[in-house]
Structure formats: structure tokens, C-alpha cells
Amino acid sequence: VGKYNKAGRIVGDPSRWGLLALNSIINLHKWLALVHTAVNTGQGVASPLALSVATDFGIAGALPAARWQPWAAGANAVQSLVGTQLGLKLKGPTAPQNFQTADSFARAIGAFADQARQGLQVASDKILNSADDFTLELLSGGQWINAPNADETQVANFYSRNMIARGINAIWRSYPVFIYYTWLDDVGAKSGAPGTKCDLDRSGPQSLKFCADEGVYYLYMYNGRGLDWPYGGPSLASDRYNIDPKWAIESSVRSYKAGGINYDSTKSDPANFLGAPNLAQYLAIPESLEGTWTLPVCDGSSHLALNFNYESARGIDLKTGKGIPPCACGIDGRDTATFIKAVNFE
């Protein structure tokens, strides 16, 4: 917190630096208490949405029960042909009841809330009993001399939005929902600026498109008859949820880069402990942070032909392969087996 000379002695009035250090610790503890309360408030806002989310984002809500059996029969027939062509045994679609989907949502919210509270407790214990430089690192640069510029309402909103997104992610992870990446050799793809190759690419659904890494990412779900919207996808941007579908891709890509296809959010999750650094970024778009979404990503290299624009077409063309799930992921297909398991294929 203070400044030192070459002899290692503090420069200036020691009492002043001591006062600033004490004030920083007080602000830090106040912040921890505020965030703990905000986590509880956020969970209270998100949890009651379980049934509505189950209706909007589960099969049971997306497809009326009266239409389920004939649809499933047709889907199984088509996917049998696709599975034979790909050399895979694809799981037949199932129709879970709404309460099962709601339970997945509620469990995801509860797990994240518990994880956040545990992270806060660990941080608090380290601050009080730190044998290493944890506290000094937090106080370095005087970043806690002034309290963070955020109130409990803002932080609770962060957590409720993050929890809702995580709950929907948990539901989609139970279906064959995935992201497919194609390299375009596009140096401007990071921003998707007008005129770049990614901006001009129309090989996949434009509303579920993310430009980054000199290429393009598209979000898909294999529904048994072809590639389509994930269940409830168009509802993401509704007034009830206010989630830009592209955030699901951006967050999943960040998770994939940090931990691969089987990203473990309990080990590297920036929302475990909200601190002063990057606070504005966290509060602005919590749905796009690493760990919020963990949809499996298949790196298809430059195989652009495997993309499918389900906004303008439906079904599978077995002659061209359009609408068929990817059959190889990663360099020399080394990630294919992991991807198949993660995306709920057999």
C-alpha cells in the first residue's frame, strides 16, 4: 500500500499509510459482505423462473406431447441413416417432463450460488489468516482505498442474470447442443467488422454467429432430423431473459479455450470472487463470461461446408451432408471422441 525506499523503509508518514491500509481492509470486508448478500438475492430472483425456463427451453415445452411420438419416430428413422453414414450410434430423442428440466435449472443455480458463497468464504479466510501474499496482492496499487463503484442491487442483478444463463446452459447441455468453429484466415474476424470474411459468411445461422479467432463460430442443436435452433433459442432475447444468443457462443468459446471441451467451472471461474479489478466488465455482460456457458465446441478447421443455415432450411441432405453433425473435431480429429460424448451422442 505504501511506498518504500531502497533500504526497505516506508516513505512518508507511516500513520497515513497504516490508515489507508486499514481503510482498504474495511472496504474489502464490506464488499465481501455485500457480494454474499447479493448472491442470496440473485438466487432468490432466478430460482422462481425454473418452471417458465423449463417450458421455454425444454423439449416438453418446445414440442406438445400430442405431437411427440410421431415426431420421435421420424427423427429416429432419419438419425439411423445419419448414424450409419457417420459411423456413430446417435441417441434417440427423449421427452423429459417439465419438472425434470426445471430441476436441472434449479440445481445449476443452487450449485453456482453455493460455489460463489464458498469462494467468498475462502477469500475472507485468506484475508484474515493469510500466510502468503494474498492480502497484500489484493491491496496492491491502492485498489481498495476507495470502495468499489457498485451497489448491492447491481451485484445482485449480475448474479441473477448469470444464474439464469447457467441454468439454461445446464438444460442445453442435456441435449445435442454444440458450437462449430471454422477457420477463415480472417484477420478481422475478431470484431466481425463489415466486409470481413466472417461478416460476409452465410454458411450458418446469422443470429447465432460469433466472429473470433480468424474464423466463425455457429451454434447448433441436432434434433434427430437435422441441425436446428436449440430448444427455446429464440426466447433468449425475449423481455423475460434479455440474453443475446451470441453471448452463449462467446462464453462457451472462452470456457473451451480455458479448459477444453470438458471445462470445469469449479476450477477457473472468474465469478467465484468478484473483486475490484474488471468489475465494470463483469457487471456489464455477465452472460458472456468464461464459465457461464460451457456448450461443447468442435474445431472444424477450414471445413466450412459442414455449416448449415437452419434459419433458411430444415432437415438433412444426405447427398451433400448439409444438416449432419460434425464427424471430426480438432487437429487430425483428436478431439472427436471427447466431443461426441460431451454433446450427448454415443
Coordinates of C-alpha atoms in Angstrom, one line a residue:
V1 CA 0.0 0.0 0.0
G2 CA 2.8 2.4 0.9
K3 CA 6.0 3.4 -0.8
Y4 CA 9.5 2.1 0.2
N5 CA 13.0 3.4 -0.3
K6 CA 16.0 1.3 -1.3
A7 CA 16.6 0.4 2.3
G8 CA 13.1 -1.1 2.5
R9 CA 11.7 1.6 4.8
I10 CA 8.4 3.2 4.3
V11 CA 8.4 6.7 2.7
G12 CA 6.2 9.4 4.1
D13 CA 4.0 9.4 7.2
P14 CA 3.7 5.8 8.5
S15 CA 0.4 6.6 10.2
R16 CA -1.1 7.7 6.9
W17 CA -0.2 4.5 5.1
G18 CA -1.4 2.5 8.0
L19 CA -4.7 4.3 7.9
L20 CA -5.1 3.7 4.2
A21 CA -4.3 0.0 4.7
L22 CA -6.9 -0.3 7.4
N23 CA -9.5 1.6 5.3
S24 CA -8.7 -0.8 2.4
I25 CA -9.3 -3.9 4.6
I26 CA -12.5 -2.4 5.9
N27 CA -13.7 -1.8 2.3
L28 CA -12.7 -5.3 1.3
H29 CA -14.7 -6.9 4.1
K30 CA -17.7 -4.7 3.4
W31 CA -17.5 -5.7 -0.3
L32 CA -17.4 -9.4 0.7
A33 CA -20.5 -9.0 2.8
L34 CA -22.3 -7.1 0.1
V35 CA -21.5 -9.8 -2.5
H36 CA -22.6 -12.5 -0.2
T37 CA -26.0 -10.8 0.3
A38 CA -26.2 -10.2 -3.5
V39 CA -25.6 -13.9 -4.2
N40 CA -28.6 -14.8 -2.0
T41 CA -30.7 -12.1 -3.6
G42 CA -29.8 -13.2 -7.1
Q43 CA -30.6 -16.8 -6.3
G44 CA -34.0 -15.6 -4.9
V45 CA -34.7 -13.8 -8.2
A46 CA -33.5 -16.6 -10.5
S47 CA -35.0 -19.7 -8.8
P48 CA -38.7 -18.9 -9.3
L49 CA -38.1 -18.9 -13.1
A50 CA -37.5 -22.6 -13.0
L51 CA -40.8 -23.7 -14.4
S52 CA -41.0 -20.9 -17.1
V53 CA -37.5 -21.8 -18.2
A54 CA -38.4 -25.5 -18.4
T55 CA -41.3 -24.6 -20.6
D56 CA -39.3 -22.3 -22.8
F57 CA -36.1 -24.3 -23.2
G58 CA -37.0 -28.0 -22.7
I59 CA -38.4 -30.5 -25.3
A60 CA -41.6 -30.8 -23.3
G61 CA -42.3 -27.1 -23.9
A62 CA -40.9 -26.9 -27.4
L63 CA -43.0 -29.8 -28.7
P64 CA -46.5 -30.5 -27.5
A65 CA -46.9 -34.1 -26.1
A66 CA -49.6 -34.9 -28.7
R67 CA -47.1 -34.4 -31.5
W68 CA -44.1 -36.1 -29.7
Q69 CA -44.5 -39.7 -30.7
P70 CA -44.9 -39.3 -34.4
W71 CA -42.1 -36.7 -34.4
A72 CA -39.7 -39.0 -32.5
A73 CA -40.5 -41.9 -34.8
G74 CA -39.5 -39.9 -37.8
A75 CA -36.4 -38.5 -36.1
N76 CA -35.2 -41.9 -35.1
A77 CA -35.6 -43.1 -38.7
V78 CA -33.5 -40.2 -40.0
Q79 CA -30.8 -40.4 -37.4
S80 CA -30.4 -44.1 -38.0
L81 CA -29.4 -43.2 -41.6
V82 CA -27.1 -40.4 -40.4
G83 CA -25.5 -42.5 -37.7
T84 CA -24.7 -45.2 -40.3
Q85 CA -23.1 -42.6 -42.6
L86 CA -21.1 -41.1 -39.8
G87 CA -20.2 -44.4 -38.1
L88 CA -21.9 -43.3 -34.9
K89 CA -24.8 -44.6 -32.8
L90 CA -26.8 -41.5 -32.1
K91 CA -29.0 -41.4 -29.1
G92 CA -32.7 -41.3 -29.8
P93 CA -34.5 -38.1 -28.7
T94 CA -36.4 -38.2 -25.4
A95 CA -39.1 -36.0 -24.0
P96 CA -38.4 -35.3 -20.3
Q97 CA -41.2 -33.8 -18.2
N98 CA -41.1 -30.1 -17.4
F99 CA -40.3 -30.8 -13.8
Q100 CA -37.1 -32.7 -14.8
T101 CA -35.9 -29.7 -16.9
A102 CA -36.9 -27.3 -14.1
D103 CA -34.9 -29.5 -11.6
S104 CA -31.8 -29.2 -13.9
F105 CA -32.2 -25.4 -13.9
A106 CA -32.7 -25.2 -10.2
R107 CA -29.7 -27.5 -9.5
A108 CA -27.4 -25.4 -11.7
I109 CA -28.5 -22.2 -9.9
G110 CA -28.0 -23.8 -6.5
A111 CA -24.6 -25.2 -7.4
F112 CA -23.3 -21.9 -8.6
A113 CA -24.7 -20.0 -5.6
D114 CA -23.0 -22.5 -3.3
Q115 CA -19.8 -22.2 -5.3
A116 CA -19.9 -18.4 -5.1
R117 CA -20.5 -18.4 -1.4
Q118 CA -17.7 -20.9 -0.9
G119 CA -15.4 -18.7 -2.9
L120 CA -16.3 -15.7 -0.8
Q121 CA -15.6 -17.6 2.4
V122 CA -12.3 -18.9 1.1
A123 CA -11.3 -15.3 0.2
S124 CA -12.4 -14.0 3.6
D125 CA -10.4 -16.7 5.4
K126 CA -7.3 -15.9 3.4
I127 CA -7.6 -12.2 4.1
L128 CA -7.8 -12.9 7.9
N129 CA -5.3 -15.7 8.1
S130 CA -3.1 -15.3 5.0
A131 CA 0.3 -16.8 5.4
D132 CA 1.2 -15.8 1.8
D133 CA 0.9 -12.6 -0.1
F134 CA -2.8 -13.0 -0.9
T135 CA -3.9 -9.9 1.1
L136 CA -1.0 -7.8 0.0
E137 CA -1.8 -8.6 -3.6
L138 CA -5.4 -7.6 -3.1
L139 CA -4.4 -4.3 -1.6
S140 CA -1.6 -3.5 -4.0
G141 CA -1.9 -0.4 -6.0
G142 CA -4.3 1.1 -3.6
Q143 CA -7.3 -0.5 -5.4
W144 CA -9.3 -0.9 -2.2
I145 CA -8.6 2.5 -0.7
N146 CA -12.0 3.6 -2.2
A147 CA -15.0 1.3 -2.1
P148 CA -16.0 -0.4 -5.5
N149 CA -18.3 1.7 -7.5
A150 CA -21.3 -0.7 -7.4
D151 CA -24.2 -1.2 -5.0
E152 CA -25.9 -4.3 -3.9
T153 CA -28.7 -4.0 -6.5
Q154 CA -26.2 -4.0 -9.3
V155 CA -24.3 -7.0 -8.0
A156 CA -27.5 -8.9 -7.3
N157 CA -28.6 -8.3 -10.9
F158 CA -25.2 -9.6 -12.0
Y159 CA -25.7 -12.9 -10.1
S160 CA -29.4 -13.4 -11.1
R161 CA -28.6 -12.9 -14.8
N162 CA -25.5 -15.2 -14.5
M163 CA -27.5 -17.8 -12.7
I164 CA -30.3 -17.8 -15.3
A165 CA -27.8 -18.2 -18.1
R166 CA -26.1 -21.0 -16.3
G167 CA -29.4 -22.7 -15.7
I168 CA -30.3 -22.6 -19.4
N169 CA -26.8 -23.8 -20.2
A170 CA -27.4 -26.8 -18.0
I171 CA -30.6 -27.6 -19.8
W172 CA -29.0 -27.3 -23.2
R173 CA -26.0 -29.5 -22.1
S174 CA -28.5 -32.3 -21.7
Y175 CA -29.3 -32.2 -25.4
P176 CA -27.1 -32.4 -28.5
V177 CA -26.3 -28.7 -28.5
F178 CA -22.9 -27.6 -29.7
I179 CA -20.8 -24.9 -31.4
Y180 CA -18.9 -25.5 -34.6
Y181 CA -15.8 -23.4 -35.5
T182 CA -14.5 -22.8 -39.0
W183 CA -11.2 -21.1 -39.7
L184 CA -11.5 -18.5 -42.4
D185 CA -8.0 -17.0 -42.4
D186 CA -9.8 -13.8 -41.5
V187 CA -7.6 -11.3 -39.6
G188 CA -10.6 -9.0 -39.0
A189 CA -12.9 -11.7 -37.6
K190 CA -12.3 -10.8 -34.0
S191 CA -14.6 -7.9 -34.3
G192 CA -16.7 -9.1 -37.2
A193 CA -16.2 -5.7 -38.9
P194 CA -18.2 -5.0 -42.0
G195 CA -16.6 -6.6 -45.1
T196 CA -14.5 -9.2 -43.3
K197 CA -14.8 -12.8 -44.3
C198 CA -16.7 -13.7 -41.1
D199 CA -19.1 -10.8 -41.6
L200 CA -19.9 -11.9 -45.1
D201 CA -20.1 -15.6 -44.3
R202 CA -23.7 -17.0 -44.7
S203 CA -22.9 -20.7 -44.2
G204 CA -24.6 -20.8 -40.8
P205 CA -27.4 -19.1 -38.9
Q206 CA -26.7 -15.4 -38.7
S207 CA -28.5 -14.8 -35.4
L208 CA -26.3 -17.4 -33.7
K209 CA -22.9 -16.4 -35.2
F210 CA -19.8 -15.2 -33.4
C211 CA -16.7 -13.9 -35.2
A212 CA -13.4 -14.5 -33.5
D213 CA -10.0 -16.3 -33.9
E214 CA -9.7 -15.6 -37.6
G215 CA -12.9 -17.6 -38.2
V216 CA -16.5 -18.1 -37.4
Y217 CA -18.5 -19.9 -34.7
Y218 CA -22.1 -21.1 -35.2
L219 CA -24.4 -22.6 -32.6
Y220 CA -26.4 -25.7 -33.4
M221 CA -28.6 -28.5 -32.0
Y222 CA -29.1 -31.9 -33.6
N223 CA -32.8 -32.7 -33.1
G224 CA -32.8 -36.1 -34.7
R225 CA -33.9 -34.7 -38.1
G226 CA -31.1 -32.3 -38.7
L227 CA -29.4 -29.2 -37.3
D228 CA -31.7 -26.6 -35.8
W229 CA -32.2 -24.0 -33.1
P230 CA -31.5 -25.2 -29.6
Y231 CA -34.8 -25.7 -27.8
G232 CA -36.1 -22.2 -26.9
G233 CA -33.3 -20.4 -28.7
P234 CA -35.4 -17.6 -30.0
S235 CA -36.7 -17.0 -26.4
L236 CA -33.3 -16.0 -25.2
A237 CA -33.6 -12.4 -26.4
S238 CA -37.2 -12.0 -25.1
D239 CA -38.0 -9.5 -22.4
R240 CA -38.1 -12.2 -19.8
Y241 CA -34.4 -13.2 -20.3
N242 CA -32.7 -10.4 -22.3
I243 CA -29.9 -12.7 -23.3
D244 CA -28.1 -12.1 -26.6
P245 CA -27.8 -15.6 -28.2
K246 CA -24.3 -14.7 -29.2
W247 CA -23.2 -14.4 -25.6
A248 CA -23.8 -18.2 -25.3
I249 CA -21.3 -18.7 -28.0
E250 CA -18.8 -16.2 -26.7
S251 CA -18.9 -17.5 -23.2
S252 CA -18.6 -21.2 -24.3
V253 CA -15.6 -20.3 -26.6
R254 CA -13.9 -18.6 -23.6
S255 CA -14.6 -21.7 -21.5
Y256 CA -13.3 -24.0 -24.2
K257 CA -10.1 -22.1 -24.6
A258 CA -9.5 -22.1 -20.8
G259 CA -10.4 -25.8 -20.2
G260 CA -11.2 -27.6 -23.4
I261 CA -14.4 -29.4 -24.2
N262 CA -14.9 -30.7 -20.7
Y263 CA -14.4 -27.3 -19.0
D264 CA -14.6 -27.5 -15.2
S265 CA -16.2 -24.2 -13.9
T266 CA -15.3 -25.1 -10.3
K267 CA -11.6 -24.6 -11.0
S268 CA -11.3 -21.5 -13.1
D269 CA -14.4 -19.3 -12.8
P270 CA -14.0 -15.5 -12.7
A271 CA -17.4 -15.2 -11.0
N272 CA -16.2 -17.1 -7.9
F273 CA -14.9 -13.9 -6.4
L274 CA -16.0 -10.5 -7.7
G275 CA -13.2 -8.1 -6.9
A276 CA -12.4 -4.5 -7.8
P277 CA -10.4 -5.4 -11.0
N278 CA -12.5 -5.6 -14.1
L279 CA -15.6 -5.0 -12.0
A280 CA -17.3 -2.9 -14.7
Q281 CA -16.7 -5.7 -17.3
Y282 CA -18.2 -8.4 -15.0
L283 CA -21.3 -6.3 -14.2
A284 CA -21.9 -5.3 -17.8
I285 CA -22.5 -8.6 -19.5
P286 CA -22.4 -11.5 -17.0
E287 CA -23.9 -13.9 -19.6
S288 CA -20.7 -13.7 -21.8
L289 CA -18.1 -14.5 -19.1
E290 CA -16.0 -17.6 -19.1
G291 CA -17.8 -20.4 -17.2
T292 CA -21.3 -19.1 -17.6
W293 CA -21.9 -21.1 -20.7
T294 CA -20.0 -24.4 -21.4
L295 CA -21.5 -25.7 -24.6
P296 CA -19.1 -28.2 -26.4
V297 CA -17.0 -26.6 -29.2
C298 CA -15.9 -28.6 -32.2
D299 CA -12.9 -27.1 -34.0
G300 CA -13.6 -28.0 -37.6
S301 CA -10.5 -26.3 -39.0
S302 CA -11.3 -25.0 -42.5
H303 CA -14.2 -27.4 -43.3
L304 CA -16.8 -24.6 -44.0
A305 CA -19.0 -27.0 -46.0
L306 CA -20.2 -28.6 -42.8
N307 CA -22.0 -25.5 -41.6
F308 CA -25.8 -25.3 -42.1
N309 CA -28.1 -22.3 -42.1
Y310 CA -31.2 -23.7 -40.3
E311 CA -32.8 -20.3 -40.4
S312 CA -33.4 -20.8 -44.1
A313 CA -33.6 -24.6 -44.5
R314 CA -34.6 -27.7 -42.5
G315 CA -33.7 -31.4 -42.5
I316 CA -30.7 -33.3 -43.7
D317 CA -29.4 -33.6 -47.3
L318 CA -27.6 -37.0 -47.2
K319 CA -26.0 -36.3 -50.6
T320 CA -24.3 -33.0 -49.6
G321 CA -24.0 -33.7 -45.9
K322 CA -25.8 -30.5 -45.1
G323 CA -27.5 -30.7 -41.7
I324 CA -25.4 -33.6 -40.5
P325 CA -23.5 -33.2 -37.2
P326 CA -19.7 -32.9 -37.5
C327 CA -17.8 -36.1 -37.7
A328 CA -14.3 -34.8 -36.8
C329 CA -13.1 -32.2 -34.3
G330 CA -9.6 -30.9 -33.5
I331 CA -6.3 -31.5 -35.2
D332 CA -6.4 -34.8 -37.1
G333 CA -9.7 -35.5 -35.3
R334 CA -8.1 -36.0 -32.0
D335 CA -11.0 -34.3 -30.1
T336 CA -13.7 -36.2 -31.8
A337 CA -14.4 -38.9 -29.2
T338 CA -14.4 -36.3 -26.4
F339 CA -16.8 -34.1 -28.4
I340 CA -19.2 -37.0 -29.2
K341 CA -19.5 -37.8 -25.5
A342 CA -19.9 -34.2 -24.4
V343 CA -22.6 -33.5 -26.9
N344 CA -24.7 -36.5 -25.9
F345 CA -24.0 -38.7 -28.9
E346 CA -22.9 -42.3 -28.3

